[in-house]
PDB file of C-alpha atoms in Angstrom:
ATOM      1  CA  UNK R   8     -28.057 -30.721 -14.132  1.00 34.00           C
ATOM      2  CA  UNK R   9     -29.375 -27.240 -15.542  1.00 36.00           C
ATOM      3  CA  UNK R  10     -30.234 -24.203 -13.824  1.00 33.00           C
ATOM      4  CA  UNK R  11     -33.822 -23.926 -12.696  1.00 30.00           C
ATOM      5  CA  UNK R  12     -35.161 -22.165 -16.026  1.00 33.00           C
ATOM      6  CA  UNK R  13     -38.416 -20.369 -16.478  1.00 28.00           C
ATOM      7  CA  UNK R  14     -40.677 -22.946 -17.219  1.00 28.00           C
ATOM      8  CA  UNK R  15     -39.645 -24.646 -13.740  1.00 30.00           C
ATOM      9  CA  UNK R  16     -40.620 -21.244 -12.419  1.00 26.00           C
ATOM     10  CA  UNK R  17     -44.249 -21.495 -14.025  1.00 26.00           C
ATOM     11  CA  UNK R  18     -44.987 -24.907 -12.626  1.00 28.00           C
ATOM     12  CA  UNK R  19     -43.409 -24.825  -8.977  1.00 27.00           C
ATOM     13  CA  UNK R  20     -45.080 -27.856  -7.576  1.00 27.00           C
ATOM     14  CA  UNK R  21     -46.625 -27.500  -4.053  1.00 24.00           C
ATOM     15  CA  UNK R  22     -45.582 -30.807  -3.411  1.00 31.00           C
ATOM     16  CA  UNK R  23     -42.270 -30.483  -1.215  1.00 32.00           C
ATOM     17  CA  UNK R  24     -39.582 -33.480  -2.324  1.00 32.00           C
ATOM     18  CA  UNK R  25     -39.993 -35.942   0.424  1.00 37.00           C
ATOM     19  CA  UNK R  26     -37.964 -39.621  -0.068  1.00 37.00           C
ATOM     20  CA  UNK R  27     -41.420 -41.278   0.809  1.00 38.00           C
ATOM     21  CA  UNK R  28     -43.901 -39.189  -0.355  1.00 36.00           C
ATOM     22  CA  UNK R  29     -42.593 -38.417  -3.790  1.00 37.00           C
ATOM     23  CA  UNK R  30     -43.210 -41.973  -5.575  1.00 33.00           C
ATOM     24  CA  UNK R  31     -44.978 -42.226  -9.080  1.00 36.00           C
ATOM     25  CA  UNK R  32     -48.798 -41.987  -8.626  1.00 36.00           C
ATOM     26  CA  UNK R  33     -48.970 -44.600 -11.479  1.00 38.00           C
ATOM     27  CA  UNK R  34     -50.387 -47.447  -9.887  1.00 37.00           C
ATOM     28  CA  UNK R  35     -53.799 -45.325  -8.729  1.00 37.00           C
ATOM     29  CA  UNK R  36     -54.208 -42.556 -11.418  1.00 43.00           C
ATOM     30  CA  UNK R  37     -53.259 -44.885 -14.300  1.00 45.00           C
ATOM     31  CA  UNK R  38     -56.563 -47.156 -14.281  1.00 42.00           C
ATOM     32  CA  UNK R  39     -58.252 -44.361 -14.699  1.00 46.00           C
ATOM     33  CA  UNK R  40     -59.469 -43.881 -18.419  1.00 43.00           C
ATOM     34  CA  UNK R  41     -59.528 -40.006 -17.925  1.00 46.00           C
ATOM     35  CA  UNK R  42     -56.155 -39.541 -16.342  1.00 49.00           C
ATOM     36  CA  UNK R  43     -54.182 -38.599 -19.552  1.00 57.00           C
ATOM     37  CA  UNK R  44     -53.175 -35.053 -19.223  1.00 62.00           C
ATOM     38  CA  UNK R  45     -53.927 -34.894 -15.388  1.00 67.00           C
ATOM     39  CA  UNK R  46     -51.460 -37.889 -14.965  1.00 63.00           C
ATOM     40  CA  UNK R  47     -48.962 -36.353 -17.327  1.00 65.00           C
ATOM     41  CA  UNK R  48     -48.861 -32.790 -15.304  1.00 71.00           C
ATOM     42  CA  UNK R  49     -48.531 -34.595 -11.886  1.00 71.00           C
ATOM     43  CA  UNK R  50     -45.333 -36.285 -12.748  1.00 71.00           C
ATOM     44  CA  UNK R  51     -44.026 -33.477 -14.405  1.00 70.00           C
ATOM     45  CA  UNK R  52     -44.622 -31.494 -10.773  1.00 75.00           C
ATOM     46  CA  UNK R  53     -43.151 -34.788  -8.737  1.00 68.00           C
ATOM     47  CA  UNK R  54     -40.077 -34.190 -11.097  1.00 69.00           C
ATOM     48  CA  UNK R  55     -39.767 -30.531 -10.646  1.00 70.00           C
ATOM     49  CA  UNK R  56     -39.782 -31.335  -6.941  1.00 73.00           C
ATOM     50  CA  UNK R  57     -37.314 -33.833  -7.006  1.00 68.00           C
ATOM     51  CA  UNK R  58     -35.130 -31.647  -9.759  1.00 66.00           C
ATOM     52  CA  UNK R  59     -35.597 -28.799  -7.199  1.00 67.00           C
ATOM     53  CA  UNK R  60     -34.298 -30.537  -4.113  1.00 70.00           C
ATOM     54  CA  UNK R  61     -31.419 -32.061  -5.952  1.00 70.00           C
ATOM     55  CA  UNK R  62     -30.254 -28.594  -7.263  1.00 68.00           C
ATOM     56  CA  UNK R  63     -30.591 -27.384  -3.587  1.00 64.00           C
ATOM     57  CA  UNK R  64     -28.255 -30.622  -2.431  1.00 66.00           C
ATOM     58  CA  UNK R  65     -25.937 -30.103  -5.560  1.00 58.00           C
ATOM     59  CA  UNK R  66     -25.295 -26.287  -4.731  1.00 56.00           C
ATOM     60  CA  UNK R  67     -23.735 -27.188  -1.287  1.00 56.00           C
ATOM     61  CA  UNK R  68     -21.481 -29.365  -2.643  1.00 52.00           C
ATOM     62  CA  UNK R  69     -21.230 -27.710  -6.051  1.00 51.00           C
ATOM     63  CA  UNK R  70     -17.374 -27.457  -6.577  1.00 49.00           C
ATOM     64  CA  UNK R  71     -17.294 -31.578  -6.418  1.00 49.00           C
ATOM     65  CA  UNK R  72     -20.783 -32.061  -8.378  1.00 46.00           C
ATOM     66  CA  UNK R  73     -19.597 -29.593 -11.005  1.00 50.00           C
ATOM     67  CA  UNK R  74     -16.574 -31.515 -11.932  1.00 51.00           C
ATOM     68  CA  UNK R  75     -18.608 -34.795 -11.701  1.00 72.00           C
ATOM     69  CA  UNK R  76     -21.588 -33.957 -13.567  1.00 81.00           C
ATOM     70  CA  UNK R  77     -22.136 -34.405 -17.389  1.00 92.00           C
ATOM     71  CA  UNK R  78     -24.526 -31.722 -18.930  1.00 94.00           C
ATOM     72  CA  UNK R  79     -25.575 -30.779 -22.141  1.00 95.00           C
ATOM     73  CA  UNK R  80     -27.705 -29.028 -24.590  1.00 94.00           C
ATOM     74  CA  UNK R  81     -30.270 -30.398 -26.554  1.00 95.00           C
ATOM     75  CA  UNK R  82     -32.223 -29.339 -29.513  1.00 94.00           C
ATOM     76  CA  UNK R  83     -35.310 -31.294 -31.043  1.00 94.00           C
ATOM     77  CA  UNK R  84     -35.721 -31.673 -34.563  1.00 95.00           C
ATOM     78  CA  UNK R  85     -37.114 -34.016 -37.267  1.00 95.00           C
ATOM     79  CA  UNK R  86     -35.383 -36.786 -39.088  1.00 97.00           C
ATOM     80  CA  UNK R  87     -34.552 -34.497 -42.193  1.00 96.00           C
ATOM     81  CA  UNK R  88     -32.789 -31.922 -39.829  1.00 97.00           C
ATOM     82  CA  UNK R  89     -31.064 -34.542 -37.789  1.00 97.00           C
ATOM     83  CA  UNK R  90     -29.243 -35.930 -40.670  1.00 97.00           C
ATOM     84  CA  UNK R  91     -28.045 -32.316 -41.634  1.00 97.00           C
ATOM     85  CA  UNK R  92     -26.696 -32.129 -37.908  1.00 97.00           C
ATOM     86  CA  UNK R  93     -25.262 -35.480 -37.988  1.00 97.00           C
ATOM     87  CA  UNK R  94     -23.060 -33.891 -40.086  1.00 95.00           C
ATOM     88  CA  UNK R  95     -22.034 -30.917 -38.331  1.00 97.00           C
ATOM     89  CA  UNK R  96     -19.588 -32.015 -35.622  1.00 96.00           C
ATOM     90  CA  UNK R  97     -18.428 -28.817 -34.541  1.00 96.00           C
ATOM     91  CA  UNK R  98     -22.112 -28.069 -33.401  1.00 97.00           C
ATOM     92  CA  UNK R  99     -23.511 -31.417 -31.985  1.00 97.00           C
ATOM     93  CA  UNK R 100     -21.720 -34.313 -30.348  1.00 98.00           C
ATOM     94  CA  UNK R 101     -24.842 -36.974 -30.619  1.00 98.00           C
ATOM     95  CA  UNK R 102     -27.949 -37.466 -32.373  1.00 98.00           C
ATOM     96  CA  UNK R 103     -30.038 -39.455 -30.044  1.00 98.00           C
ATOM     97  CA  UNK R 104     -33.451 -40.720 -32.099  1.00 98.00           C
ATOM     98  CA  UNK R 105     -36.074 -41.696 -28.876  1.00 98.00           C
ATOM     99  CA  UNK R 106     -38.766 -44.212 -29.448  1.00 98.00           C
ATOM    100  CA  UNK R 107     -41.182 -45.282 -27.214  1.00 97.00           C
ATOM    101  CA  UNK R 108     -43.437 -48.183 -26.921  1.00 97.00           C
ATOM    102  CA  UNK R 109     -46.599 -48.655 -28.877  1.00 97.00           C
ATOM    103  CA  UNK R 110     -49.502 -50.125 -27.402  1.00 96.00           C
ATOM    104  CA  UNK R 111     -48.614 -52.987 -24.882  1.00 96.00           C
ATOM    105  CA  UNK R 112     -50.674 -55.936 -23.822  1.00 96.00           C
ATOM    106  CA  UNK R 113     -51.072 -54.428 -20.306  1.00 93.00           C
ATOM    107  CA  UNK R 114     -53.005 -50.907 -21.676  1.00 91.00           C
ATOM    108  CA  UNK R 115     -55.488 -53.319 -23.180  1.00 94.00           C
ATOM    109  CA  UNK R 116     -55.934 -55.233 -19.764  1.00 94.00           C
ATOM    110  CA  UNK R 117     -56.584 -52.199 -17.826  1.00 91.00           C
ATOM    111  CA  UNK R 118     -59.085 -50.681 -19.870  1.00 92.00           C
ATOM    112  CA  UNK R 119     -61.247 -53.865 -20.382  1.00 94.00           C
ATOM    113  CA  UNK R 120     -60.555 -54.759 -16.854  1.00 93.00           C
ATOM    114  CA  UNK R 121     -62.479 -51.104 -15.747  1.00 91.00           C
ATOM    115  CA  UNK R 122     -65.036 -51.846 -18.795  1.00 93.00           C
ATOM    116  CA  UNK R 123     -65.952 -54.595 -17.115  1.00 93.00           C
ATOM    117  CA  UNK R 124     -67.281 -52.947 -14.167  1.00 93.00           C
ATOM    118  CA  UNK R 125     -64.247 -53.816 -11.722  1.00 92.00           C
ATOM    119  CA  UNK R 126     -62.266 -51.422  -9.540  1.00 90.00           C
ATOM    120  CA  UNK R 127     -59.479 -50.028 -11.901  1.00 85.00           C
ATOM    121  CA  UNK R 128     -57.301 -49.981  -8.840  1.00 81.00           C
ATOM    122  CA  UNK R 129     -57.449 -54.096  -8.299  1.00 87.00           C
ATOM    123  CA  UNK R 130     -56.130 -54.225 -12.280  1.00 89.00           C
ATOM    124  CA  UNK R 131     -52.718 -55.022 -11.434  1.00 84.00           C
ATOM    125  CA  UNK R 132     -53.606 -56.898  -8.299  1.00 85.00           C
ATOM    126  CA  UNK R 133     -54.908 -59.518 -10.772  1.00 90.00           C
ATOM    127  CA  UNK R 134     -53.129 -63.292 -11.530  1.00 90.00           C
ATOM    128  CA  UNK R 135     -53.939 -62.135 -14.968  1.00 93.00           C
ATOM    129  CA  UNK R 136     -52.530 -59.214 -15.203  1.00 93.00           C
ATOM    130  CA  UNK R 137     -49.725 -59.065 -18.122  1.00 93.00           C
ATOM    131  CA  UNK R 138     -46.051 -59.254 -16.998  1.00 92.00           C
ATOM    132  CA  UNK R 139     -43.500 -57.701 -19.360  1.00 94.00           C
ATOM    133  CA  UNK R 140     -45.569 -58.052 -22.173  1.00 94.00           C
ATOM    134  CA  UNK R 141     -45.270 -57.292 -25.645  1.00 96.00           C
ATOM    135  CA  UNK R 142     -47.270 -54.981 -28.004  1.00 97.00           C
ATOM    136  CA  UNK R 143     -50.676 -55.687 -29.083  1.00 97.00           C
ATOM    137  CA  UNK R 144     -51.569 -55.251 -33.003  1.00 97.00           C
ATOM    138  CA  UNK R 145     -52.278 -51.870 -32.825  1.00 97.00           C
ATOM    139  CA  UNK R 146     -48.871 -51.218 -31.113  1.00 97.00           C
ATOM    140  CA  UNK R 147     -47.222 -53.142 -33.535  1.00 97.00           C
ATOM    141  CA  UNK R 148     -49.192 -50.720 -36.124  1.00 97.00           C
ATOM    142  CA  UNK R 149     -47.703 -48.058 -34.077  1.00 97.00           C
ATOM    143  CA  UNK R 150     -44.460 -48.667 -34.504  1.00 97.00           C
ATOM    144  CA  UNK R 151     -44.079 -50.009 -37.937  1.00 97.00           C
ATOM    145  CA  UNK R 152     -45.510 -46.193 -38.908  1.00 97.00           C
ATOM    146  CA  UNK R 153     -41.874 -45.565 -37.112  1.00 97.00           C
ATOM    147  CA  UNK R 154     -40.165 -47.534 -39.548  1.00 97.00           C
ATOM    148  CA  UNK R 155     -41.578 -46.270 -42.743  1.00 97.00           C
ATOM    149  CA  UNK R 156     -40.214 -43.105 -41.783  1.00 97.00           C
ATOM    150  CA  UNK R 157     -37.030 -44.706 -40.176  1.00 97.00           C
ATOM    151  CA  UNK R 158     -36.444 -46.425 -43.874  1.00 96.00           C
ATOM    152  CA  UNK R 159     -36.348 -42.907 -46.075  1.00 96.00           C
ATOM    153  CA  UNK R 160     -34.231 -40.998 -43.222  1.00 96.00           C
ATOM    154  CA  UNK R 161     -31.983 -43.393 -41.994  1.00 96.00           C
ATOM    155  CA  UNK R 162     -30.184 -44.949 -44.446  1.00 94.00           C
ATOM    156  CA  UNK R 163     -26.927 -44.580 -46.329  1.00 93.00           C
ATOM    157  CA  UNK R 164     -28.021 -41.815 -48.772  1.00 95.00           C
ATOM    158  CA  UNK R 165     -29.225 -39.802 -45.845  1.00 95.00           C
ATOM    159  CA  UNK R 166     -26.194 -40.267 -43.511  1.00 95.00           C
ATOM    160  CA  UNK R 167     -28.305 -40.600 -40.407  1.00 97.00           C
ATOM    161  CA  UNK R 168     -27.296 -44.203 -39.951  1.00 96.00           C
ATOM    162  CA  UNK R 169     -27.605 -45.279 -36.114  1.00 97.00           C
ATOM    163  CA  UNK R 170     -24.234 -46.603 -35.103  1.00 97.00           C
ATOM    164  CA  UNK R 171     -25.454 -47.967 -31.547  1.00 98.00           C
ATOM    165  CA  UNK R 172     -29.059 -49.118 -30.212  1.00 98.00           C
ATOM    166  CA  UNK R 173     -29.652 -48.796 -26.458  1.00 98.00           C
ATOM    167  CA  UNK R 174     -33.262 -50.967 -25.332  1.00 98.00           C
ATOM    168  CA  UNK R 175     -35.052 -50.934 -22.311  1.00 97.00           C
ATOM    169  CA  UNK R 176     -34.675 -54.510 -20.750  1.00 97.00           C
ATOM    170  CA  UNK R 177     -38.758 -54.480 -20.590  1.00 97.00           C
ATOM    171  CA  UNK R 178     -39.637 -56.405 -24.363  1.00 97.00           C
ATOM    172  CA  UNK R 179     -42.089 -54.129 -25.222  1.00 97.00           C
ATOM    173  CA  UNK R 180     -39.257 -51.528 -25.748  1.00 98.00           C
ATOM    174  CA  UNK R 181     -36.703 -54.165 -27.260  1.00 98.00           C
ATOM    175  CA  UNK R 182     -39.608 -55.566 -29.742  1.00 98.00           C
ATOM    176  CA  UNK R 183     -40.187 -51.597 -30.299  1.00 98.00           C
ATOM    177  CA  UNK R 184     -36.727 -51.089 -31.436  1.00 98.00           C
ATOM    178  CA  UNK R 185     -36.577 -53.982 -33.876  1.00 98.00           C
ATOM    179  CA  UNK R 186     -40.037 -53.578 -35.230  1.00 97.00           C
ATOM    180  CA  UNK R 187     -38.659 -49.740 -35.744  1.00 98.00           C
ATOM    181  CA  UNK R 188     -34.936 -50.442 -37.428  1.00 97.00           C
ATOM    182  CA  UNK R 189     -35.608 -54.211 -38.894  1.00 95.00           C
ATOM    183  CA  UNK R 190     -31.990 -53.289 -41.145  1.00 94.00           C
ATOM    184  CA  UNK R 191     -30.350 -52.662 -38.033  1.00 95.00           C
ATOM    185  CA  UNK R 192     -31.446 -55.846 -36.167  1.00 94.00           C
ATOM    186  CA  UNK R 193     -28.622 -58.105 -34.659  1.00 93.00           C
ATOM    187  CA  UNK R 194     -26.536 -59.809 -37.694  1.00 85.00           C
ATOM    188  CA  UNK R 195     -27.841 -57.920 -40.243  1.00 86.00           C
ATOM    189  CA  UNK R 196     -25.325 -56.309 -42.716  1.00 78.00           C
ATOM    190  CA  UNK R 197     -24.882 -53.340 -40.670  1.00 82.00           C
ATOM    191  CA  UNK R 198     -23.636 -54.956 -38.061  1.00 89.00           C
ATOM    192  CA  UNK R 199     -24.686 -52.159 -35.283  1.00 96.00           C
ATOM    193  CA  UNK R 200     -24.503 -52.981 -31.599  1.00 97.00           C
ATOM    194  CA  UNK R 201     -27.367 -53.540 -29.639  1.00 98.00           C
ATOM    195  CA  UNK R 202     -27.040 -52.849 -25.684  1.00 98.00           C
ATOM    196  CA  UNK R 203     -29.765 -53.718 -23.222  1.00 98.00           C
ATOM    197  CA  UNK R 204     -29.396 -51.321 -20.430  1.00 97.00           C
ATOM    198  CA  UNK R 205     -30.901 -51.831 -17.390  1.00 94.00           C
ATOM    199  CA  UNK R 206     -31.614 -47.610 -16.338  1.00 93.00           C
ATOM    200  CA  UNK R 207     -33.551 -47.492 -19.275  1.00 96.00           C
ATOM    201  CA  UNK R 208     -36.293 -49.923 -17.240  1.00 92.00           C
ATOM    202  CA  UNK R 209     -39.489 -48.142 -15.864  1.00 88.00           C
ATOM    203  CA  UNK R 210     -40.627 -48.601 -12.491  1.00 83.00           C
ATOM    204  CA  UNK R 211     -43.897 -47.244 -12.171  1.00 76.00           C
ATOM    205  CA  UNK R 212     -45.468 -49.477 -10.091  1.00 73.00           C
ATOM    206  CA  UNK R 213     -46.716 -51.751 -12.093  1.00 80.00           C
ATOM    207  CA  UNK R 214     -46.647 -55.599 -12.919  1.00 85.00           C
ATOM    208  CA  UNK R 215     -45.964 -54.278 -16.803  1.00 89.00           C
ATOM    209  CA  UNK R 216     -42.359 -53.017 -15.378  1.00 90.00           C
ATOM    210  CA  UNK R 217     -41.504 -56.609 -14.011  1.00 91.00           C
ATOM    211  CA  UNK R 218     -38.378 -57.260 -16.089  1.00 93.00           C
ATOM    212  CA  UNK R 219     -37.527 -60.487 -17.561  1.00 94.00           C
ATOM    213  CA  UNK R 220     -34.158 -62.829 -16.596  1.00 95.00           C
ATOM    214  CA  UNK R 221     -31.452 -61.759 -19.147  1.00 96.00           C
ATOM    215  CA  UNK R 222     -31.688 -65.761 -20.256  1.00 96.00           C
ATOM    216  CA  UNK R 223     -34.785 -65.025 -21.171  1.00 96.00           C
ATOM    217  CA  UNK R 224     -34.487 -62.535 -22.944  1.00 97.00           C
ATOM    218  CA  UNK R 225     -31.698 -63.895 -24.934  1.00 97.00           C
ATOM    219  CA  UNK R 226     -33.731 -66.928 -25.735  1.00 97.00           C
ATOM    220  CA  UNK R 227     -36.413 -64.424 -27.334  1.00 97.00           C
ATOM    221  CA  UNK R 228     -33.972 -61.405 -28.595  1.00 97.00           C
ATOM    222  CA  UNK R 229     -30.968 -63.091 -29.729  1.00 97.00           C
ATOM    223  CA  UNK R 230     -27.495 -60.657 -30.796  1.00 96.00           C
ATOM    224  CA  UNK R 231     -28.226 -58.095 -28.025  1.00 98.00           C
ATOM    225  CA  UNK R 232     -24.880 -57.349 -25.397  1.00 98.00           C
ATOM    226  CA  UNK R 233     -27.131 -57.931 -21.665  1.00 97.00           C
ATOM    227  CA  UNK R 234     -23.944 -57.899 -19.843  1.00 96.00           C
ATOM    228  CA  UNK R 235     -24.549 -54.358 -18.721  1.00 95.00           C
ATOM    229  CA  UNK R 236     -28.468 -55.568 -17.555  1.00 96.00           C
ATOM    230  CA  UNK R 237     -27.024 -58.414 -15.797  1.00 95.00           C
ATOM    231  CA  UNK R 238     -24.515 -56.271 -13.996  1.00 93.00           C
ATOM    232  CA  UNK R 239     -27.062 -53.667 -12.219  1.00 90.00           C
ATOM    233  CA  UNK R 240     -30.197 -55.718 -12.434  1.00 90.00           C
ATOM    234  CA  UNK R 241     -31.581 -58.179 -10.250  1.00 88.00           C
ATOM    235  CA  UNK R 242     -35.201 -59.511 -11.552  1.00 89.00           C
ATOM    236  CA  UNK R 243     -36.043 -61.252  -8.023  1.00 83.00           C
ATOM    237  CA  UNK R 244     -34.879 -57.870  -6.520  1.00 81.00           C
ATOM    238  CA  UNK R 245     -37.028 -54.915  -8.611  1.00 83.00           C
ATOM    239  CA  UNK R 246     -40.313 -57.347  -9.212  1.00 84.00           C
ATOM    240  CA  UNK R 247     -42.160 -56.745  -6.745  1.00 74.00           C
ATOM    241  CA  UNK R 248     -45.033 -54.672  -5.180  1.00 65.00           C
ATOM    242  CA  UNK R 249     -43.918 -54.104  -1.872  1.00 64.00           C
ATOM    243  CA  UNK R 250     -41.705 -50.971  -0.422  1.00 52.00           C
ATOM    244  CA  UNK R 251     -39.742 -49.348  -2.730  1.00 49.00           C
ATOM    245  CA  UNK R 252     -38.517 -51.794  -5.232  1.00 50.00           C
ATOM    246  CA  UNK R 253     -40.568 -51.304  -8.303  1.00 52.00           C
ATOM    247  CA  UNK R 254     -41.754 -48.161  -7.511  1.00 62.00           C
ATOM    248  CA  UNK R 255     -39.022 -45.418  -6.714  1.00 74.00           C
ATOM    249  CA  UNK R 256     -38.661 -41.607  -5.842  1.00 80.00           C
ATOM    250  CA  UNK R 257     -38.578 -39.054  -8.753  1.00 84.00           C
ATOM    251  CA  UNK R 258     -35.436 -38.406  -7.516  1.00 87.00           C
ATOM    252  CA  UNK R 259     -33.761 -41.873  -8.343  1.00 87.00           C
ATOM    253  CA  UNK R 260     -35.155 -41.643 -11.295  1.00 89.00           C
ATOM    254  CA  UNK R 261     -33.690 -38.278 -12.552  1.00 91.00           C
ATOM    255  CA  UNK R 262     -30.294 -39.992 -10.742  1.00 92.00           C
ATOM    256  CA  UNK R 263     -30.873 -42.999 -13.465  1.00 92.00           C
ATOM    257  CA  UNK R 264     -30.977 -40.236 -16.248  1.00 94.00           C
ATOM    258  CA  UNK R 265     -28.165 -38.035 -15.447  1.00 95.00           C
ATOM    259  CA  UNK R 266     -26.079 -41.358 -15.316  1.00 95.00           C
ATOM    260  CA  UNK R 267     -27.483 -42.357 -18.259  1.00 96.00           C
ATOM    261  CA  UNK R 268     -26.323 -39.153 -20.086  1.00 97.00           C
ATOM    262  CA  UNK R 269     -22.629 -39.710 -18.693  1.00 96.00           C
ATOM    263  CA  UNK R 270     -22.994 -43.319 -20.504  1.00 97.00           C
ATOM    264  CA  UNK R 271     -23.512 -42.057 -23.917  1.00 97.00           C
ATOM    265  CA  UNK R 272     -21.285 -39.280 -23.367  1.00 97.00           C
ATOM    266  CA  UNK R 273     -18.350 -41.930 -22.606  1.00 97.00           C
ATOM    267  CA  UNK R 274     -19.574 -43.916 -25.978  1.00 97.00           C
ATOM    268  CA  UNK R 275     -17.687 -43.300 -29.545  1.00 97.00           C
ATOM    269  CA  UNK R 276     -20.658 -43.963 -31.403  1.00 98.00           C
ATOM    270  CA  UNK R 277     -22.459 -40.577 -32.583  1.00 98.00           C
ATOM    271  CA  UNK R 278     -26.181 -41.801 -33.636  1.00 98.00           C
ATOM    272  CA  UNK R 279     -27.556 -43.852 -30.947  1.00 98.00           C
ATOM    273  CA  UNK R 280     -31.221 -45.091 -30.445  1.00 98.00           C
ATOM    274  CA  UNK R 281     -32.552 -45.271 -27.080  1.00 98.00           C
ATOM    275  CA  UNK R 282     -35.668 -46.888 -26.818  1.00 98.00           C
ATOM    276  CA  UNK R 283     -37.370 -46.625 -23.589  1.00 97.00           C
ATOM    277  CA  UNK R 284     -40.541 -45.330 -21.979  1.00 95.00           C
ATOM    278  CA  UNK R 285     -42.788 -42.091 -20.819  1.00 92.00           C
ATOM    279  CA  UNK R 286     -41.539 -40.878 -17.670  1.00 90.00           C
ATOM    280  CA  UNK R 287     -37.865 -41.738 -17.854  1.00 94.00           C
ATOM    281  CA  UNK R 288     -38.129 -39.800 -21.019  1.00 94.00           C
ATOM    282  CA  UNK R 289     -39.875 -36.979 -19.422  1.00 91.00           C
ATOM    283  CA  UNK R 290     -36.923 -37.053 -16.996  1.00 92.00           C
ATOM    284  CA  UNK R 291     -34.252 -37.411 -19.630  1.00 94.00           C
ATOM    285  CA  UNK R 292     -35.273 -34.429 -21.841  1.00 93.00           C
ATOM    286  CA  UNK R 293     -36.978 -32.544 -19.394  1.00 90.00           C
ATOM    287  CA  UNK R 294     -34.407 -32.141 -16.907  1.00 90.00           C
ATOM    288  CA  UNK R 295     -31.606 -34.142 -17.418  1.00 94.00           C
ATOM    289  CA  UNK R 296     -30.865 -32.041 -20.627  1.00 94.00           C
ATOM    290  CA  UNK R 297     -31.148 -28.497 -21.128  1.00 88.00           C
ATOM    291  CA  UNK R 298     -33.221 -27.550 -23.991  1.00 81.00           C
ATOM    292  CA  UNK R 299     -33.195 -25.278 -26.940  1.00 70.00           C
ATOM    293  CA  UNK R 300     -35.366 -23.041 -27.154  1.00 64.00           C
ATOM    294  CA  UNK R 301     -35.786 -23.375 -23.304  1.00 66.00           C
ATOM    295  CA  UNK R 302     -38.656 -24.979 -21.716  1.00 61.00           C
ATOM    296  CA  UNK R 303     -39.553 -27.409 -24.270  1.00 69.00           C
ATOM    297  CA  UNK R 304     -39.146 -30.868 -23.493  1.00 73.00           C
ATOM    298  CA  UNK R 305     -40.362 -32.193 -20.623  1.00 75.00           C
ATOM    299  CA  UNK R 306     -43.869 -33.241 -22.829  1.00 84.00           C
ATOM    300  CA  UNK R 307     -44.532 -36.841 -22.329  1.00 86.00           C
ATOM    301  CA  UNK R 308     -44.151 -39.365 -25.052  1.00 92.00           C
ATOM    302  CA  UNK R 309     -47.107 -40.498 -26.322  1.00 93.00           C
ATOM    303  CA  UNK R 310     -47.661 -44.315 -27.468  1.00 95.00           C
ATOM    304  CA  UNK R 311     -45.242 -45.252 -30.430  1.00 96.00           C
ATOM    305  CA  UNK R 312     -43.796 -41.566 -30.769  1.00 96.00           C
ATOM    306  CA  UNK R 313     -40.328 -41.057 -32.169  1.00 97.00           C
ATOM    307  CA  UNK R 314     -38.514 -38.087 -31.748  1.00 96.00           C
ATOM    308  CA  UNK R 315     -34.951 -36.766 -32.532  1.00 97.00           C
ATOM    309  CA  UNK R 316     -32.472 -34.920 -30.348  1.00 96.00           C
ATOM    310  CA  UNK R 317     -29.123 -33.232 -31.607  1.00 97.00           C
ATOM    311  CA  UNK R 318     -27.260 -32.385 -28.241  1.00 97.00           C
ATOM    312  CA  UNK R 319     -23.778 -30.456 -27.503  1.00 97.00           C
ATOM    313  CA  UNK R 320     -21.973 -31.674 -24.064  1.00 96.00           C
ATOM    314  CA  UNK R 321     -20.770 -28.837 -22.016  1.00 93.00           C
TER     315      UNK R 321
END
């Protein structure tokens, strides 16, 4: 992981990293309709705290860690510039197109629950709370906006044609990727490989993050490689609101995003689509990658947002 930057000094957290305390506070905060910026800033501070703790731990074993650690610099750009960067293999090793799902059914349920005068914190405990829900009509519209942009910029004419699509096992992420890149869907003419990667899932303490079994996903979304998901994720273990199963520490989140960077480095594909979630992207873009200009990348993705990154491995 990159050295501590000026951004991190400016945002130094008063929360000392603690294995038990440093969990996402989404369960309590996310049900508050006004949580918005406060929630995002809180998550950033928690990530910063964990990042600094991990940096200290790594410093103690620097020789071993530095040999094993995959690091990279990243430059965010629009799709037109990403198409140009794709042609510059000397400056950039990979082009990543990152997409966050549009509005999902769980968000609507939470809002309607609160609007009915119920305790917002009780929404997740309701038997009616959507588990691994799909996009709403609004969410589909948000993602179709992405599809219109990818149709213009991600094609044979521009040269920016994704060679691999990697998706979170949560249905809203798979659906988002399929709608965003319809010409790349499994079985289409491009024959682009699709991989469901268990490390991309959200683990923020909500039933919305309960993952479905691989067999169920395969029946709904055929043509995707679920072998990696089957290998590392057991839904019966992670689908729990008890203890630390579904709510992970920020240290664990950082480890997941760091490991994913190593995974994509080992892949031969150059242009890669990644469909994941807000806290995962905050960790990956803001801390796993070293951003240029410095201090960029830790901003939360909005619903149905797409960003392109060109990265160069160290």
